[in-house]
mmCIF file of C-alpha atoms in Angstrom:
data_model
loop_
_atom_site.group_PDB
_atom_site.id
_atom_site.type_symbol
_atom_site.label_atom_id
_atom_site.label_comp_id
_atom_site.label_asym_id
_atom_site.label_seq_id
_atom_site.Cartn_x
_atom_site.Cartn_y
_atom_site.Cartn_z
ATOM 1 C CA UNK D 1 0.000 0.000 0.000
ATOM 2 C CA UNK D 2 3.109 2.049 -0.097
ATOM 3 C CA UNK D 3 2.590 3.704 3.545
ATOM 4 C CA UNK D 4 5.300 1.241 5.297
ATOM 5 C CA UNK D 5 8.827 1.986 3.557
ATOM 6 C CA UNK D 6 11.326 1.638 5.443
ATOM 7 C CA UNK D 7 9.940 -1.836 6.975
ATOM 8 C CA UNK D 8 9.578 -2.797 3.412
ATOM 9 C CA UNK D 9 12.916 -1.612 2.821
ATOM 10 C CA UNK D 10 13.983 -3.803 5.844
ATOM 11 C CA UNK D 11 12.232 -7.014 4.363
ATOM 12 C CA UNK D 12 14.021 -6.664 1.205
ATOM 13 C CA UNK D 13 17.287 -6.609 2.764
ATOM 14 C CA UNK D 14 16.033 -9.873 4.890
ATOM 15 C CA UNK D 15 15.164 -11.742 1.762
ATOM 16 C CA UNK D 16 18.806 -10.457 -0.656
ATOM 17 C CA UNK D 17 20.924 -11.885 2.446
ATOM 18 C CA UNK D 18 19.036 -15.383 2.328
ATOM 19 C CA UNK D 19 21.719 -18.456 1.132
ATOM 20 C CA UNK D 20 21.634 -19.953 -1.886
ATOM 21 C CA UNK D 21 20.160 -19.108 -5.337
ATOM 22 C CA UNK D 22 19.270 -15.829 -5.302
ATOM 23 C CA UNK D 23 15.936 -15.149 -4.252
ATOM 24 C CA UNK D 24 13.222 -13.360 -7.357
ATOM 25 C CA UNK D 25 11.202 -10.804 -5.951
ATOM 26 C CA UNK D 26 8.317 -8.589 -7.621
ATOM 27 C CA UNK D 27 6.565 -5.975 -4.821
ATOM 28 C CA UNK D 28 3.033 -5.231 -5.823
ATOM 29 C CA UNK D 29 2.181 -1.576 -5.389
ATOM 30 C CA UNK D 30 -1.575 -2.829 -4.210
ATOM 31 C CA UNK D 31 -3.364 1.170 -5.256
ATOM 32 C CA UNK D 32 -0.315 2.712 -4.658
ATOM 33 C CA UNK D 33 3.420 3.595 -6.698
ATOM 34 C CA UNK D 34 5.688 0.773 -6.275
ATOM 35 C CA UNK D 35 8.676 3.341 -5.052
ATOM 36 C CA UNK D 36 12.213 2.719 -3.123
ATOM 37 C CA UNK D 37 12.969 -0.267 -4.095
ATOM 38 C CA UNK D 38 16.338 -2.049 -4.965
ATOM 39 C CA UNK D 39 17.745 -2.475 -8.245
ATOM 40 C CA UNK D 40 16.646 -5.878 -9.898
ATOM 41 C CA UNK D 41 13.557 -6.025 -7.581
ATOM 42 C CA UNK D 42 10.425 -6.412 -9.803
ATOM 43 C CA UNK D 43 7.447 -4.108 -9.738
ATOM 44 C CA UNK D 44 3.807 -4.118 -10.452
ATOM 45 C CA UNK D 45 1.318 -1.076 -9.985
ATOM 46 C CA UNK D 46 -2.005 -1.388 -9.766
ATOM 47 C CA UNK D 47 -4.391 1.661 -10.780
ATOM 48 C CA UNK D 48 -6.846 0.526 -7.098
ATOM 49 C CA UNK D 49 -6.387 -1.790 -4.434
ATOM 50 C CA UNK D 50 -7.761 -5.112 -5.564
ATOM 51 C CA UNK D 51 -7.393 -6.777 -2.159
ATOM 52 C CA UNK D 52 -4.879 -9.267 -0.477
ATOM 53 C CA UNK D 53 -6.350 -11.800 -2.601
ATOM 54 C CA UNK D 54 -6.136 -9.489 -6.410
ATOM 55 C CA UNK D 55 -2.725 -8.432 -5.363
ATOM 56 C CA UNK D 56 -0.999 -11.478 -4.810
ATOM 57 C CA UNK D 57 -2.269 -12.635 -7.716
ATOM 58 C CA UNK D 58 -0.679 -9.895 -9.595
ATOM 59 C CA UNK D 59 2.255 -10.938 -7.584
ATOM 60 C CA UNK D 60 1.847 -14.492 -9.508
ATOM 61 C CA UNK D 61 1.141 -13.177 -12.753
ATOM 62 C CA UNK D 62 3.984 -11.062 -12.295
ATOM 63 C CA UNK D 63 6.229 -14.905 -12.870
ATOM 64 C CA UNK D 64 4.548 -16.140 -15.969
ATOM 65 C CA UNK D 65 0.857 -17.716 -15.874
ATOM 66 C CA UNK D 66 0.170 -18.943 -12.344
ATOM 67 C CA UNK D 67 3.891 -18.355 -12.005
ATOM 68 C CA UNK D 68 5.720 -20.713 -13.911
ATOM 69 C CA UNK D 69 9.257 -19.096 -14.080
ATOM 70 C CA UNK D 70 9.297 -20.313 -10.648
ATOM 71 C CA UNK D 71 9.057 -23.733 -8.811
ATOM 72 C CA UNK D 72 7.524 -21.881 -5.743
ATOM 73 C CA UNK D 73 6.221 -18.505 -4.461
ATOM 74 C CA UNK D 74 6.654 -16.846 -1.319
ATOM 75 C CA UNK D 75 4.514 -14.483 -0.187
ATOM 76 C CA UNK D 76 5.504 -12.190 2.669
ATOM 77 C CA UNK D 77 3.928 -8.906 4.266
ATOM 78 C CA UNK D 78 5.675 -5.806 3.629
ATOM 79 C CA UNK D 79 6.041 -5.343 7.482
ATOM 80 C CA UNK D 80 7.623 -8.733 7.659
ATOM 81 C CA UNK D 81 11.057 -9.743 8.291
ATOM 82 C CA UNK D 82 12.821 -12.895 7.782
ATOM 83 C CA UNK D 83 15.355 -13.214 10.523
ATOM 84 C CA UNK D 84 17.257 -16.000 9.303
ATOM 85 C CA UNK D 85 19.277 -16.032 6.455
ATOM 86 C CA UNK D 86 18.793 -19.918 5.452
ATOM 87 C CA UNK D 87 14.899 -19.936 5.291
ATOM 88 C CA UNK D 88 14.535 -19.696 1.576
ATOM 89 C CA UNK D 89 17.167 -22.763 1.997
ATOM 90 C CA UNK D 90 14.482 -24.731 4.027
ATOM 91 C CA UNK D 91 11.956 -24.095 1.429
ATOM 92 C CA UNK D 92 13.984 -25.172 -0.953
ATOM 93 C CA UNK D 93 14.606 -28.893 0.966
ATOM 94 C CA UNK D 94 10.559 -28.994 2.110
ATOM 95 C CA UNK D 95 9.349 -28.721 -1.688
ATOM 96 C CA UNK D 96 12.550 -31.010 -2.918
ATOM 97 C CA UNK D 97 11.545 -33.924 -0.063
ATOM 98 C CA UNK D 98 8.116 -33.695 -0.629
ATOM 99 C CA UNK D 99 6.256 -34.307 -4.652
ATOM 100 C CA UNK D 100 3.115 -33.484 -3.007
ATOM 101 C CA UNK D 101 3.588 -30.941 -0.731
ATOM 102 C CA UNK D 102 2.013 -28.341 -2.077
ATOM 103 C CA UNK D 103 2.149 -25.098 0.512
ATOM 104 C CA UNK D 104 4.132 -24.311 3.647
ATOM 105 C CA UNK D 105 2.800 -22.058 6.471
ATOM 106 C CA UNK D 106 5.775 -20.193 8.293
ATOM 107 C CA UNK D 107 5.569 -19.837 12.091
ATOM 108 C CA UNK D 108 4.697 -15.593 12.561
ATOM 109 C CA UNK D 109 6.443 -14.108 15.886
ATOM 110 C CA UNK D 110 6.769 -10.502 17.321
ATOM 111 C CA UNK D 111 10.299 -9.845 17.180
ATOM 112 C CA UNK D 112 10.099 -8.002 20.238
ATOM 113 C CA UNK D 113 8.212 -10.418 22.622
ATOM 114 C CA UNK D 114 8.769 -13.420 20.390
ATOM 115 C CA UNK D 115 5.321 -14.450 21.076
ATOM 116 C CA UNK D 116 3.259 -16.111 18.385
ATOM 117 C CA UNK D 117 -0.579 -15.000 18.156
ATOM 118 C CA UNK D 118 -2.784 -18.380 18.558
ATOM 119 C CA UNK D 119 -4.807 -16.977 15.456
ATOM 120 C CA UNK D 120 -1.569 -17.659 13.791
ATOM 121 C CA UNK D 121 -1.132 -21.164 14.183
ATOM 122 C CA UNK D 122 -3.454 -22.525 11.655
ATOM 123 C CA UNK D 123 -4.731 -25.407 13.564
ATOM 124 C CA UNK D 124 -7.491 -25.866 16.665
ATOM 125 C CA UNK D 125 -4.557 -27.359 18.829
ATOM 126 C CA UNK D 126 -2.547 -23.973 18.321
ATOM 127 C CA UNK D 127 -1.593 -24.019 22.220
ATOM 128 C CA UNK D 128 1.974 -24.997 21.008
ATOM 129 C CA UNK D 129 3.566 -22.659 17.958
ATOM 130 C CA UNK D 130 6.817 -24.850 18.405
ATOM 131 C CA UNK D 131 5.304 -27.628 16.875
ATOM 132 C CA UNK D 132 4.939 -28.182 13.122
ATOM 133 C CA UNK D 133 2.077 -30.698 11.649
ATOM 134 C CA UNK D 134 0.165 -30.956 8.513
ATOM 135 C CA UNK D 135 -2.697 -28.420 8.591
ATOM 136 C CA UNK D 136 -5.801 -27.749 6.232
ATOM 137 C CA UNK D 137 -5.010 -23.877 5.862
ATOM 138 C CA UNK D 138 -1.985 -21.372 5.835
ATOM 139 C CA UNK D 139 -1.166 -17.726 6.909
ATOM 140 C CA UNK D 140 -1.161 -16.352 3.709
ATOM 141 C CA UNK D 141 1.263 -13.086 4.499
ATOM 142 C CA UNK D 142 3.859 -15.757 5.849
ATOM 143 C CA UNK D 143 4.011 -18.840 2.912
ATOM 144 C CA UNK D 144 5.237 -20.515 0.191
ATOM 145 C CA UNK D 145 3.222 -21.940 -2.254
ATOM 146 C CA UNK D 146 4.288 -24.350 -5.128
ATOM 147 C CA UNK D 147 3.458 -22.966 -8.567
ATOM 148 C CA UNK D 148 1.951 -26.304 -9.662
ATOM 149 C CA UNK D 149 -1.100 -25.610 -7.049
ATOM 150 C CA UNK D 150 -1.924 -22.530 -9.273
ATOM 151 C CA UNK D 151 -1.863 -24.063 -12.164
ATOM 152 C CA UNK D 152 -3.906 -26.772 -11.083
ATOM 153 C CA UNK D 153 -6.562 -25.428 -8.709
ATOM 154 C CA UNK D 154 -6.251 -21.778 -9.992
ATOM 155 C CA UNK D 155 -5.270 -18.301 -7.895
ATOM 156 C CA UNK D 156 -6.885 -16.973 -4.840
ATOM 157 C CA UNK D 157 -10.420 -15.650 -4.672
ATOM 158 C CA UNK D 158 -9.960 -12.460 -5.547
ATOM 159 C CA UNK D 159 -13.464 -11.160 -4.905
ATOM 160 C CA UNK D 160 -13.038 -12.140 -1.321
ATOM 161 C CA UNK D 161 -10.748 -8.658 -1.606
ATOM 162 C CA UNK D 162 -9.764 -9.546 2.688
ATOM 163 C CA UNK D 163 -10.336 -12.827 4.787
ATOM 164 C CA UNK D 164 -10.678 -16.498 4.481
ATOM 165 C CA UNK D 165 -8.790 -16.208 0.722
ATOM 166 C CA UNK D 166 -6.004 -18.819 2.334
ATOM 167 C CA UNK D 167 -8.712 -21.491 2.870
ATOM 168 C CA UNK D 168 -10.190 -21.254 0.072
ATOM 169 C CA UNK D 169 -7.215 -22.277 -1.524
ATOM 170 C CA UNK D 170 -6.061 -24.691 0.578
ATOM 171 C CA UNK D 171 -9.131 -26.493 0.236
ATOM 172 C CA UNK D 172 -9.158 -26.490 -3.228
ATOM 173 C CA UNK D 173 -5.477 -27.802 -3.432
ATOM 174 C CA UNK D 174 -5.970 -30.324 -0.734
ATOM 175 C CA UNK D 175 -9.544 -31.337 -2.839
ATOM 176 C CA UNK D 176 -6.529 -31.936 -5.411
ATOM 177 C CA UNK D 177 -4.306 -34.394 -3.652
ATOM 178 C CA UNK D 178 -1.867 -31.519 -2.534
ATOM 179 C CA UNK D 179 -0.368 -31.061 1.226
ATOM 180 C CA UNK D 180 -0.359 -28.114 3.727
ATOM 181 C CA UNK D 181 2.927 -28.172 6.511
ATOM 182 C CA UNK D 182 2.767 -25.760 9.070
ATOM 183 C CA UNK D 183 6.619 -25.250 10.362
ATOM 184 C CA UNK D 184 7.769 -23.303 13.259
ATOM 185 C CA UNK D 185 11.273 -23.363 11.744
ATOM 186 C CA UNK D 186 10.248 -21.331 9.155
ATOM 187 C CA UNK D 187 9.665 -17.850 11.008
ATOM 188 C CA UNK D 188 8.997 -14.547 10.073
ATOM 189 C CA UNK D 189 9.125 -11.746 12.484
ATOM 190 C CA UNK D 190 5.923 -9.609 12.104
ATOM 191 C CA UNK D 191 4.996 -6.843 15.118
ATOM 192 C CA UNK D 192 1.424 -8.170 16.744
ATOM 193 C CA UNK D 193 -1.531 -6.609 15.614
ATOM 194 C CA UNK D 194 -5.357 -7.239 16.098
ATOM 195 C CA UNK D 195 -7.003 -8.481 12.681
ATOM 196 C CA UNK D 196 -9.716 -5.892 13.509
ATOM 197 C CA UNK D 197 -7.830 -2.648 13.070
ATOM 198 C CA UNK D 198 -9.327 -3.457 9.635
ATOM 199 C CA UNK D 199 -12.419 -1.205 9.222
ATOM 200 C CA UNK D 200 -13.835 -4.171 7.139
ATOM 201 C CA UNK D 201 -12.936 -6.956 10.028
ATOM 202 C CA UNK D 202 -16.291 -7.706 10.661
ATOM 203 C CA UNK D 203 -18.583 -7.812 7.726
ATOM 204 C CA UNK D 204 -15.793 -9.506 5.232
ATOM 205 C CA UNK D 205 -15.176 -12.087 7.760
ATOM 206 C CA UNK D 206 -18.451 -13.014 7.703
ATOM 207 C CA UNK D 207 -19.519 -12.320 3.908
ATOM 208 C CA UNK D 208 -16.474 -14.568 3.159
ATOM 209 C CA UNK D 209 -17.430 -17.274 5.290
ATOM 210 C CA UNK D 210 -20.795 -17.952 3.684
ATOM 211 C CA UNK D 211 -18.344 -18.028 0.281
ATOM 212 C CA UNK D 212 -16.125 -20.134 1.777
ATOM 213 C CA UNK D 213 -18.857 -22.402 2.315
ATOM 214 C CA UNK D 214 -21.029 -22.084 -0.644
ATOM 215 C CA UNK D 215 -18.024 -22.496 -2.873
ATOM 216 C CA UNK D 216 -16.385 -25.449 -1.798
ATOM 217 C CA UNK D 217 -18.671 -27.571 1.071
ATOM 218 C CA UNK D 218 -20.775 -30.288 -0.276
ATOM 219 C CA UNK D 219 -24.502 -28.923 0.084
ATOM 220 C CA UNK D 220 -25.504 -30.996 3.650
ATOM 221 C CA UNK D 221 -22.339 -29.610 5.222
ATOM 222 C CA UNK D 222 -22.938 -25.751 4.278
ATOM 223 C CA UNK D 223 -25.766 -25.437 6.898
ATOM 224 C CA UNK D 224 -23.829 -26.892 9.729
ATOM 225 C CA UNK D 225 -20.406 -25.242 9.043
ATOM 226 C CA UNK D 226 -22.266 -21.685 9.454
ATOM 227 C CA UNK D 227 -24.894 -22.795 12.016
ATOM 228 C CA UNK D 228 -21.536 -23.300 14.485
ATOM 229 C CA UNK D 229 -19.591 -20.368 13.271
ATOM 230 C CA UNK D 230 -22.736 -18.135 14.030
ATOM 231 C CA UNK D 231 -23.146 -19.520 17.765
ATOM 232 C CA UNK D 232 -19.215 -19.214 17.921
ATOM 233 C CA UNK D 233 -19.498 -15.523 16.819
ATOM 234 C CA UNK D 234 -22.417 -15.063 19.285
ATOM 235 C CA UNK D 235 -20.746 -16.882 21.897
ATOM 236 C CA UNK D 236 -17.834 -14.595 21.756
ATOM 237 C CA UNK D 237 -20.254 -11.319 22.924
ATOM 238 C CA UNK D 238 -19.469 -8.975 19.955
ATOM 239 C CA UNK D 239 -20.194 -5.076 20.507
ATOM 240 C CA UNK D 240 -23.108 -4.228 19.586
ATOM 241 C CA UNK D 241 -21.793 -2.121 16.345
ATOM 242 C CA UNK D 242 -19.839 -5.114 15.630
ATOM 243 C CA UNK D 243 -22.069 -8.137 15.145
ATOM 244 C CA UNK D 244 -24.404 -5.587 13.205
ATOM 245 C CA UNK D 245 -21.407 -5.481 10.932
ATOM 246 C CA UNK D 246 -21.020 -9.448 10.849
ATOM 247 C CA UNK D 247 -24.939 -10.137 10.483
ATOM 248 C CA UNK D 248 -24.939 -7.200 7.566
ATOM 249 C CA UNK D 249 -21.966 -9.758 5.944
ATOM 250 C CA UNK D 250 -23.327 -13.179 6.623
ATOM 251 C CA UNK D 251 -26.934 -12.146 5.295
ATOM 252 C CA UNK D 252 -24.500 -10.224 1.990
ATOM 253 C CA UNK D 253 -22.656 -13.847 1.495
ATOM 254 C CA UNK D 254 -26.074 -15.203 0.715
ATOM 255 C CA UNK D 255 -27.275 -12.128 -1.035
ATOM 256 C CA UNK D 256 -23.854 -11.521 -3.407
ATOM 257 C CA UNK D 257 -22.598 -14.031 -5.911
ATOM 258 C CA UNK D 258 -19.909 -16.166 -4.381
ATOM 259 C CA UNK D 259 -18.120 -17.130 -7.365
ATOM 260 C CA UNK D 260 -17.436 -20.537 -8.963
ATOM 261 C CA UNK D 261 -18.986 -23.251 -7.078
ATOM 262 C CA UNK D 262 -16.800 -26.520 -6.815
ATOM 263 C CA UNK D 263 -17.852 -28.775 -3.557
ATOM 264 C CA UNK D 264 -14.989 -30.611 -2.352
ATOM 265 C CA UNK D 265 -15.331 -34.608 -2.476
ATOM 266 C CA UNK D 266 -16.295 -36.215 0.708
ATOM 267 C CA UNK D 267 -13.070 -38.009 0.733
ATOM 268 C CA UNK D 268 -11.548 -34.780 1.302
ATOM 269 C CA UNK D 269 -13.922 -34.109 4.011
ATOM 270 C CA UNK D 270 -12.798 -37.294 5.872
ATOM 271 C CA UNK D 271 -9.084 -35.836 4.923
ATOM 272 C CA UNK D 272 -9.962 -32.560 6.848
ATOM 273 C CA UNK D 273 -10.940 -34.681 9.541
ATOM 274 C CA UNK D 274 -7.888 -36.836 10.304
ATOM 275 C CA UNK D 275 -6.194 -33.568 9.836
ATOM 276 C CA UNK D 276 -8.205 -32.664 12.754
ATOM 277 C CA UNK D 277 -9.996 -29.990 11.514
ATOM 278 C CA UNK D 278 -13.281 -31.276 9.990
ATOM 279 C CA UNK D 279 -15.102 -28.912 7.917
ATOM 280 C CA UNK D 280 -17.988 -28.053 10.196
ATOM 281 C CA UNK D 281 -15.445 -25.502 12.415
#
């Protein structure tokens, strides 16, 4: 959005000292010039913001067709910092070991307190950030994703524009045959924030649940996936000017056309399950 430069500045400099090949990188100026950036960085400039979702896939584009001038993408907020040096080296070794691994979520800590946010361990048994597992989504402004899930499931959901773009994807690529790591050795230092800073927090979240459903659930499990979220969201005790927010987005994700609808097969339901995070939560 071009408002954070010198941390942007800062993350560039984290990803030119990584080891081994050199690292490709393309910033997306998301509504905003692309400025102050190093020699031999790529840029692309959008005339409005498209979204978290529109821009990375710019971001893609930006590599060839779903991004095949590379074997794998990271994606990495501009107020991000990778803190060590042999991370792109790890990704490297994951993808190699691994045919069908398909996306890696990195492990997000303050680099002050070192604490990682629960909401950033994408897992219900998220007590532990130290531990890495398979998982059924990722943290999509700390990843890597391999180029071959793009070209076989597609990009992200770009009329989502903010929230729950990650899981749509990584329920389309696991629908695919395609695996999701979570590793805590694969950090990136990011300062803790509170996802609703976002004026849109609260409607979006909720408009882009009932896509998330609608999109990819088979048709029995759409009614029980957002039957629990909305006691979970009541259950929480929302302010008043907030849950009019969510309830003017959930009745919108019913309202507003979703997109391309492509229920996942139950097998991958029972997938989600060992996984341990059915599809109903």
């Amino acid at each position: 959005m071009g408002d954070r430069p010198d941390d942007l500045r800062a993350l560039l400099d984290s990803v030119a000292a990584q080891k081994g090949d050199p690292v490709s990188v393309v910033v997306v100026g998301n509504g905003a010039p692309a400025t102050g950036v190093p020699a031999g960085v790529r840029t692309v400039e959008l005339p409005e913001n498209l979204g978290i979702p529109g821009g990375r896939n710019a971001g893609i584009e930006a590599f060839g067709p779903s991004g095949a001038e590379m074997d794998a993408l990271l994606f990495l907020d501009d107020d991000g910092l990778l803190p060590d040096p042999g991370t792109a080296e790890l990704v490297r070794e994951a993808f190699t070991a691994d045919a069908r691994l398909g996306i890696l979520s990195f492990r997000i800590a303050d680099p002050q307190t070192g604490v990682t946010q629960r909401r950033h361990v994408p897992r219900l048994r998220a007590a532990d950030p130290m531990r890495s597992s398979r998982v059924t989504t990722f943290l999509g402004g700390a990843s890597a994703v391999r180029t071959a899930v793009f070209a076989e499931v597609g990009g992200l959901p770009a009329e989502f524009f903010y929230a729950h773009e990650e899981t749509d994807l990584a329920w389309r690529a696991l629908d695919a045959g395609w695996s999701i790591d979570y590793r805590s050795d694969l950090l990136l230092h990011h300062p803790t924030t509170a996802p609703s800073r976002h004026a849109v927090y609260h409607r979006m979240v909720a408009r882009n649940r009932v896509w998330l459903a609608r999109r990819n659930l088979p048709a029995p499990l759409v009614p029980i996936y957002l039957g629990v979220w909305v006691l979970l969201t009541l259950a929480r005790r929302p302010s008043a000017p907030a849950l009019k927010a969510w309830l003017g987005g959930f009745a919108e994700g019913w309202r507003a056309p979703c997109g391309v609808r492509r229920p996942m097969k139950w097998r991958t339901v029972w997938r989600l399950t060992r996984l341990g995070r059915p599809p109903v939560i």
